[in-house]
mmCIF file of C-alpha atoms in Angstrom:
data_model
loop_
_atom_site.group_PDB
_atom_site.id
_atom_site.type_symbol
_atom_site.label_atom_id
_atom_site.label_comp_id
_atom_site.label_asym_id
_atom_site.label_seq_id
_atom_site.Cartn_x
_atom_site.Cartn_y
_atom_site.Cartn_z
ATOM 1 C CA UNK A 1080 -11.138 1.597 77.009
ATOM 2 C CA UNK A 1081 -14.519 2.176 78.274
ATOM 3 C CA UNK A 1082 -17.664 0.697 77.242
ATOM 4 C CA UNK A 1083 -19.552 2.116 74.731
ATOM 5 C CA UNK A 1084 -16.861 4.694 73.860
ATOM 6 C CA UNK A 1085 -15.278 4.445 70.568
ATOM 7 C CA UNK A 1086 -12.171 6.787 70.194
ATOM 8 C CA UNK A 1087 -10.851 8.000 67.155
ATOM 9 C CA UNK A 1088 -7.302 7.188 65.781
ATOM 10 C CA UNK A 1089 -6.139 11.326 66.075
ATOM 11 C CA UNK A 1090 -8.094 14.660 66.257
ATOM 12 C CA UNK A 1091 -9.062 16.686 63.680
ATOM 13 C CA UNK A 1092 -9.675 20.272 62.048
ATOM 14 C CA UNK A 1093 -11.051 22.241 60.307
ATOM 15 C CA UNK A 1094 -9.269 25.254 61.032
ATOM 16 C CA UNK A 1095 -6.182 23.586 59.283
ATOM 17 C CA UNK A 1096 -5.107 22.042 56.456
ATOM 18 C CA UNK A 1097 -1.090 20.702 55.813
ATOM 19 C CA UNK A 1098 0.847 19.488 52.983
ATOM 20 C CA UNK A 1099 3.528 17.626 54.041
ATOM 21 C CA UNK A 1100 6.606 17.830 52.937
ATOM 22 C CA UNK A 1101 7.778 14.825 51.094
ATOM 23 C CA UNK A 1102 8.674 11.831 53.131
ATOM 24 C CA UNK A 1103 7.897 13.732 56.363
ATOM 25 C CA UNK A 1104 4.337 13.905 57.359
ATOM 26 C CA UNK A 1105 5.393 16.094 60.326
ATOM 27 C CA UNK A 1106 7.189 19.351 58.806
ATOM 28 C CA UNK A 1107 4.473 21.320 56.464
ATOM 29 C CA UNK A 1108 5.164 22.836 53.503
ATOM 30 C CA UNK A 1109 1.981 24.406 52.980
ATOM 31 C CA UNK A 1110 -0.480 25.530 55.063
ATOM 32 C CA UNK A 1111 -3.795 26.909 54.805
ATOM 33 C CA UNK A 1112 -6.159 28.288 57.350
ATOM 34 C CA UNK A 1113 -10.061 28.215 56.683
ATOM 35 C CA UNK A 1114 -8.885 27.291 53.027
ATOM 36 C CA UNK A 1115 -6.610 30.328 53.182
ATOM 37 C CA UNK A 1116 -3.006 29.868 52.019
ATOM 38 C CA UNK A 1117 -0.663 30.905 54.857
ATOM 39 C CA UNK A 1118 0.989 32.761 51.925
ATOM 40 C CA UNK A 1119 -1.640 34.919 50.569
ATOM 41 C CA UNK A 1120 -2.610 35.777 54.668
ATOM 42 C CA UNK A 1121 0.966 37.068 54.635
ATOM 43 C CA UNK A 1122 0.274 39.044 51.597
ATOM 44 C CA UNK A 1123 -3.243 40.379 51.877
ATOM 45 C CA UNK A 1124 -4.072 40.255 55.903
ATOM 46 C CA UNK A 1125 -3.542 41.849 58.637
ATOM 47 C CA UNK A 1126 -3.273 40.317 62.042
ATOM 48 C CA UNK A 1127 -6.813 41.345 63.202
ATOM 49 C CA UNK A 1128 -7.969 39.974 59.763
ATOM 50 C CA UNK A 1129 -6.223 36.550 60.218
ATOM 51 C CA UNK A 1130 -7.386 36.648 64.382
ATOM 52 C CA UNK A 1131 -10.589 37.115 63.435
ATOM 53 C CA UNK A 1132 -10.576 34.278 60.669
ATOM 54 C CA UNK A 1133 -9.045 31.601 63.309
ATOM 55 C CA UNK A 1134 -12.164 32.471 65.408
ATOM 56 C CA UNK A 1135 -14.878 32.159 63.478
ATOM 57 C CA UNK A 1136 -13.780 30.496 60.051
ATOM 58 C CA UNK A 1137 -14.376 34.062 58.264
ATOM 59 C CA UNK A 1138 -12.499 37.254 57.358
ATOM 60 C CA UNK A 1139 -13.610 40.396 58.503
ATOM 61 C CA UNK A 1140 -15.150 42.714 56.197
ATOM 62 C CA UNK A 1141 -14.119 46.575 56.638
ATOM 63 C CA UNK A 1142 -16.147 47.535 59.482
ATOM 64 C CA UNK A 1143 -15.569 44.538 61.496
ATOM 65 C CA UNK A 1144 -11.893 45.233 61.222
ATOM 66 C CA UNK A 1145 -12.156 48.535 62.414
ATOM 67 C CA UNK A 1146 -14.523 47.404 65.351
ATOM 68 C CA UNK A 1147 -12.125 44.532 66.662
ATOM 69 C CA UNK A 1148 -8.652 46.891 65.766
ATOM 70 C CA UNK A 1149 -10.530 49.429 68.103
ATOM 71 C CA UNK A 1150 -11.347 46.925 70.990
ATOM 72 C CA UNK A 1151 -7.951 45.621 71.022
ATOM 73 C CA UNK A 1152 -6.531 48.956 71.187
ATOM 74 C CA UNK A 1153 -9.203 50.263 73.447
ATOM 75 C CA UNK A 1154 -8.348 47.330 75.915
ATOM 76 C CA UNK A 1155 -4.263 46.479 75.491
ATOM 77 C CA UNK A 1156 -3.738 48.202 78.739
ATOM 78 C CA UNK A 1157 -6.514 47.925 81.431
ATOM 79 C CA UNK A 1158 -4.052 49.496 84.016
ATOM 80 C CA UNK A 1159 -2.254 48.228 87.238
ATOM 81 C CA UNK A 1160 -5.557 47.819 89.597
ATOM 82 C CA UNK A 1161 -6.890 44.894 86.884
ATOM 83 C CA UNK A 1162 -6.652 41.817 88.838
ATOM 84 C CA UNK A 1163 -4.841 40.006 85.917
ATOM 85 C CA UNK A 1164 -2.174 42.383 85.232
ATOM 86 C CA UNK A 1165 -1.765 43.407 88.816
ATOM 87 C CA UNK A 1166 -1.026 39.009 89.476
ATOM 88 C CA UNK A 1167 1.502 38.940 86.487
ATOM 89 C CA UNK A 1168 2.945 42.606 87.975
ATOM 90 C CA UNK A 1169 3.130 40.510 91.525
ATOM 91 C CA UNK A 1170 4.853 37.749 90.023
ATOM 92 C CA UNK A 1171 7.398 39.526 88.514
ATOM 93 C CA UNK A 1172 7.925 41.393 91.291
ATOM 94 C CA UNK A 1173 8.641 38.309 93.036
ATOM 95 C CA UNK A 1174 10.928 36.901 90.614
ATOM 96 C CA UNK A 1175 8.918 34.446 88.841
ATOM 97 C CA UNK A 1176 10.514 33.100 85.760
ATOM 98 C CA UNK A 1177 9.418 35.191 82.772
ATOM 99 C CA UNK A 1178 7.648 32.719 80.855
ATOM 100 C CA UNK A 1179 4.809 31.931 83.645
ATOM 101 C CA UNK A 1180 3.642 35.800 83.688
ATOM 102 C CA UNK A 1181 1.806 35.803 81.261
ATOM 103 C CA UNK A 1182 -0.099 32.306 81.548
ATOM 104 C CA UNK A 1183 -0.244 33.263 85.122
ATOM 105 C CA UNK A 1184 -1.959 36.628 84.557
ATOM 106 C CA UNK A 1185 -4.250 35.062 81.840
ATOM 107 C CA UNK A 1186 -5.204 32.246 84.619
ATOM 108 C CA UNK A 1187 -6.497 35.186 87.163
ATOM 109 C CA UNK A 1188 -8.000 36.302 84.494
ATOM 110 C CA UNK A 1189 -9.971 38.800 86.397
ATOM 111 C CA UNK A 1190 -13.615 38.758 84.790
ATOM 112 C CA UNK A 1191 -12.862 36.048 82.134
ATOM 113 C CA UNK A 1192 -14.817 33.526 83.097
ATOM 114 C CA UNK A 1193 -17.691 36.463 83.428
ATOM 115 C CA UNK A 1194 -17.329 37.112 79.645
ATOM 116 C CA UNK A 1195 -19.781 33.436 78.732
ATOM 117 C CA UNK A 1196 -22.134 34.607 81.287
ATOM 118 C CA UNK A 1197 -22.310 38.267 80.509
ATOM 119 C CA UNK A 1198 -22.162 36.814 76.085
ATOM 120 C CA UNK A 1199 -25.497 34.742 77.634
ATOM 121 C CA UNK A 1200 -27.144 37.370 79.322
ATOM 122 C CA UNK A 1201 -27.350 39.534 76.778
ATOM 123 C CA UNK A 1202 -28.636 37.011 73.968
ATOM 124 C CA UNK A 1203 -31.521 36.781 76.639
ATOM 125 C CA UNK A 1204 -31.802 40.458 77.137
ATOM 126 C CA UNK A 1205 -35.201 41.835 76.349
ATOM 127 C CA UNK A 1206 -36.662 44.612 74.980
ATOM 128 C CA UNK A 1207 -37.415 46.160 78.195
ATOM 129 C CA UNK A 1208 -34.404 46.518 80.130
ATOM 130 C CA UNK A 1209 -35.283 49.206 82.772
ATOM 131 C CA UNK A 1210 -32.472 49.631 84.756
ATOM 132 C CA UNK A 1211 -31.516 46.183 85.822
ATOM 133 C CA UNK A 1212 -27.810 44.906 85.672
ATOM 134 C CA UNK A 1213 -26.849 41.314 85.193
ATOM 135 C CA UNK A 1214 -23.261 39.627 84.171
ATOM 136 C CA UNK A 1215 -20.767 42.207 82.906
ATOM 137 C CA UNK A 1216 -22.410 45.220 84.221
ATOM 138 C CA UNK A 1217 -21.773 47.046 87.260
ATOM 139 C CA UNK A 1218 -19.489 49.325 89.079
ATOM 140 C CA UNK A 1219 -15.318 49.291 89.337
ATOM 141 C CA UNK A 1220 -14.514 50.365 93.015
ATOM 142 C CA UNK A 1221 -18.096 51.697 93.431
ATOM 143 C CA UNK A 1222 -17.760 53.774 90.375
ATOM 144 C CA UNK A 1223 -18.919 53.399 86.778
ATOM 145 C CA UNK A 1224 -15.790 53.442 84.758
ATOM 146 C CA UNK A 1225 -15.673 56.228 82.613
ATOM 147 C CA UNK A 1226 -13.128 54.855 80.184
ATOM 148 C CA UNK A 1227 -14.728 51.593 79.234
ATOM 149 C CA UNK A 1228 -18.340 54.106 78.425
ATOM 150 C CA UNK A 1229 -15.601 55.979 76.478
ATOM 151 C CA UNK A 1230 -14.172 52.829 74.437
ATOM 152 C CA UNK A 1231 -17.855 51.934 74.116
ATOM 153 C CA UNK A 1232 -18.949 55.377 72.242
ATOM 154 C CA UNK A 1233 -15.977 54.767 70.066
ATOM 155 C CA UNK A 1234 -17.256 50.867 69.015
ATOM 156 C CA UNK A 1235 -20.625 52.182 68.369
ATOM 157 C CA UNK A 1236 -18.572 54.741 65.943
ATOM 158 C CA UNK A 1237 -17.235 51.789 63.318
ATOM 159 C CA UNK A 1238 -20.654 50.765 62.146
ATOM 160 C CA UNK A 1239 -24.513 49.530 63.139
ATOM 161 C CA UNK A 1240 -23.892 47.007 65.991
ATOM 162 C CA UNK A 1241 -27.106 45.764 67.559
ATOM 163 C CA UNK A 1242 -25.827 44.077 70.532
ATOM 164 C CA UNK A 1243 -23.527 47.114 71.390
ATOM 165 C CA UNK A 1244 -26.649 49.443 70.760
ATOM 166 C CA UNK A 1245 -28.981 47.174 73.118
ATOM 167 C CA UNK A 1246 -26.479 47.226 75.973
ATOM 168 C CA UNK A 1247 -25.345 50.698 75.499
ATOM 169 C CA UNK A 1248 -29.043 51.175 76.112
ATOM 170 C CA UNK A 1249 -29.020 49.508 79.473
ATOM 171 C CA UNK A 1250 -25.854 51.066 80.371
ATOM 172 C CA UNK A 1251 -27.669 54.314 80.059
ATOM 173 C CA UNK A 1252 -30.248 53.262 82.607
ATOM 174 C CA UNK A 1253 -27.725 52.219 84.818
ATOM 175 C CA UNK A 1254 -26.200 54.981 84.716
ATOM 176 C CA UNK A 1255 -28.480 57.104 87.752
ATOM 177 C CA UNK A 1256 -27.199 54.349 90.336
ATOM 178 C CA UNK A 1257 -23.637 54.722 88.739
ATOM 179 C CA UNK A 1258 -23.001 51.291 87.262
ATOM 180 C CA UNK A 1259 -22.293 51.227 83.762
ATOM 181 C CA UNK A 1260 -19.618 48.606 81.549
ATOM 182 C CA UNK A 1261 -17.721 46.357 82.923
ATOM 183 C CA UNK A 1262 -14.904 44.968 81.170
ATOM 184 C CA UNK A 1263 -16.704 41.528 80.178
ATOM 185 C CA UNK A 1264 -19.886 42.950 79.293
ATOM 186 C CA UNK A 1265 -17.949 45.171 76.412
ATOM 187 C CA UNK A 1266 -15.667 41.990 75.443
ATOM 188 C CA UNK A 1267 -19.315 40.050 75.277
ATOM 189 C CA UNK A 1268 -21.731 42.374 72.997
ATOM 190 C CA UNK A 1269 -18.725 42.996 71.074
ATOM 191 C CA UNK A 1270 -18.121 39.272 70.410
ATOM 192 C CA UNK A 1271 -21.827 39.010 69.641
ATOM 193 C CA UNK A 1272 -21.846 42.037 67.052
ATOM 194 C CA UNK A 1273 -18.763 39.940 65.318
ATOM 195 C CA UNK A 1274 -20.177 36.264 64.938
ATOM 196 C CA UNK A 1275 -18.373 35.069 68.215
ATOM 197 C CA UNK A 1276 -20.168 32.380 70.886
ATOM 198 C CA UNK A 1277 -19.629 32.646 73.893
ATOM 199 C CA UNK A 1278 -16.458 30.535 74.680
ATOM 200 C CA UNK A 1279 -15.074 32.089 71.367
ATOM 201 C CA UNK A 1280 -15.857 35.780 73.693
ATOM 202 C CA UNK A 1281 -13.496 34.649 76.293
ATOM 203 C CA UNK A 1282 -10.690 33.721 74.157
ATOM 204 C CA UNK A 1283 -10.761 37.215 72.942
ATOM 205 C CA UNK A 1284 -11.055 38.735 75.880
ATOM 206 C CA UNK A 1285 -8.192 37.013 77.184
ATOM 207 C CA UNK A 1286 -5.994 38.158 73.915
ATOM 208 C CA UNK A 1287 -7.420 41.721 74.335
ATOM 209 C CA UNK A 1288 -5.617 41.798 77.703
ATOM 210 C CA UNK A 1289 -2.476 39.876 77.238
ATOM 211 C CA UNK A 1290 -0.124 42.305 75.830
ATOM 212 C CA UNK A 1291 -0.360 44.301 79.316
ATOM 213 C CA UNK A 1292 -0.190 41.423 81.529
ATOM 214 C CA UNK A 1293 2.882 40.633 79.432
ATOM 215 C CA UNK A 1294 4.075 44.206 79.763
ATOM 216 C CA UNK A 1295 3.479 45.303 83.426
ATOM 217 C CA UNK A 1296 4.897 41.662 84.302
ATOM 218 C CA UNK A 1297 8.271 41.903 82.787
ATOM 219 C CA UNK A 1298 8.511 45.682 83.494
ATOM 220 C CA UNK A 1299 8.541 44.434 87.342
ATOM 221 C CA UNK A 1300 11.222 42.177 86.709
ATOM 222 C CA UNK A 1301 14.159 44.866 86.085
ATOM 223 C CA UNK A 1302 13.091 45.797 90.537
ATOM 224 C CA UNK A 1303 14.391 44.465 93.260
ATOM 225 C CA UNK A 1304 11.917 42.929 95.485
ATOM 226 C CA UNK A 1305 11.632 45.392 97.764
ATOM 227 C CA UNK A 1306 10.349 47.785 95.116
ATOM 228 C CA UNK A 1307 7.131 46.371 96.240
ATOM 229 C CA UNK A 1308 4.801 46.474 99.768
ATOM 230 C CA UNK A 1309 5.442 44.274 102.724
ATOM 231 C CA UNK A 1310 2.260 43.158 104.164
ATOM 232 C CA UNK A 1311 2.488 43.808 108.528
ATOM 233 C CA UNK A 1312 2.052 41.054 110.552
ATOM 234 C CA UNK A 1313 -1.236 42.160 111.905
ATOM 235 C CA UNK A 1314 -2.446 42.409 108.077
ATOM 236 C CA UNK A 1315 -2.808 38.475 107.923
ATOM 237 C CA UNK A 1316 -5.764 36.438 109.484
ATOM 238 C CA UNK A 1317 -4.454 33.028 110.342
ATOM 239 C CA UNK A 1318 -7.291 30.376 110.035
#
């Protein structure tokens, strides 16, 4: 053990409480989450109600349900071309084994690690935004994507967001050199509208998009290998 470092005898939580059952302290009879019983969750919550509560130790009130249903909706399918589905698509394709597409696709991640620094950027954001971009922001293929400003007007819908009002502001000056959302940037002021930090942003982001990385993965699964491109020799670069 090092120096100076005293180490506890097991982690803790406070997401979770147990009662064991008796004479087994390993198999729960009860549990509650955030003082919750796991009982009246089943009773009275919904799974964006109960997501939401492992996040940030709270449930949602109405509007905040209807903002994070909406996201998750908006974003459950982020199409083929998004560099985390199109890995766990590849995988499958290649005959992975089923149970590493989706940690595989949530590792490539695409712009998850962007979601902190985009969540950052705009709790620095000032007033005056002119038309500059930063984290999260930007263009998809050298277009603004149209579908993610869509998703956005529909957020702004469910209730009075600040954050999603400031960067739909910038957005709108970004819009003459069409840039606009990128996927982080929503995930990000979104988090920040619900009571999320920043590492708390990327977990959601990550569960936004895991039911299509699970989806497109498997789908490619059921075709033969050859369903998919074959890369010409002359198409490598050998270093």
């Amino acid at each position: 053990m090092s120096k100076g470092f005293i180490y506890r005898g097991q982690m803790s939580t406070r997401i979770t409480r147990e009662d064991p059952l008796p004479g087994n302290p390993y198999v729960a009879g009860a549990r509650f989450t955030w003082g919750y019983a796991h009982t009246d969750l089943l009773n009275h919550c919904g799974y964006v109600d109960t997501l939401l509560l492992l996040l940030r130790g709270e449930l949602p009130g109405a509007h905040e349900r209807r903002l994070l249903e909406r996201l998750l909706v908006g974003l459950s399918n982020p199409g083929p071309n998004h560099p985390a589905v199109r890995a766990a698509m590849t995988a499958g394709l290649s005959k992975s084994n089923t149970e590493h597409l989706l940690p595989l696709g949530l590792l490539v991640g695409g712009e998850a690690r962007q979601t902190a620094a985009a969540w950052t950027f705009l709790r620095d954001l000032p007033d005056t935004t002119g038309d500059m971009g930063g984290p999260g922001f930007g263009s998809v293929f050298g277009e603004a994507d149209p579908l993610l400003a869509q998703l956005a007007e529909h957020l702004l819908e469910t209730g009075p967001w600040p954050m999603l009002t400031r960067a739909h502001s910038l957005v709108e000056h970004m819009c003459p050199q069409n840039r606009g959302w990128r996927l982080a940037g929503l995930v990000a002021a979104a988090a920040h509208d619900l009571g999320l930090d920043a590492r708390r942003a990327i977990a959601l982001y990550q569960l936004a998009l895991a039911p299509a990385i699970a989806a497109h993965g498997i789908e490619q699964t059921h075709h033969p290998i050859t369903a998919g491109p074959m890369l010409d020799d002359r198409d490598y670069e050998l270093l």
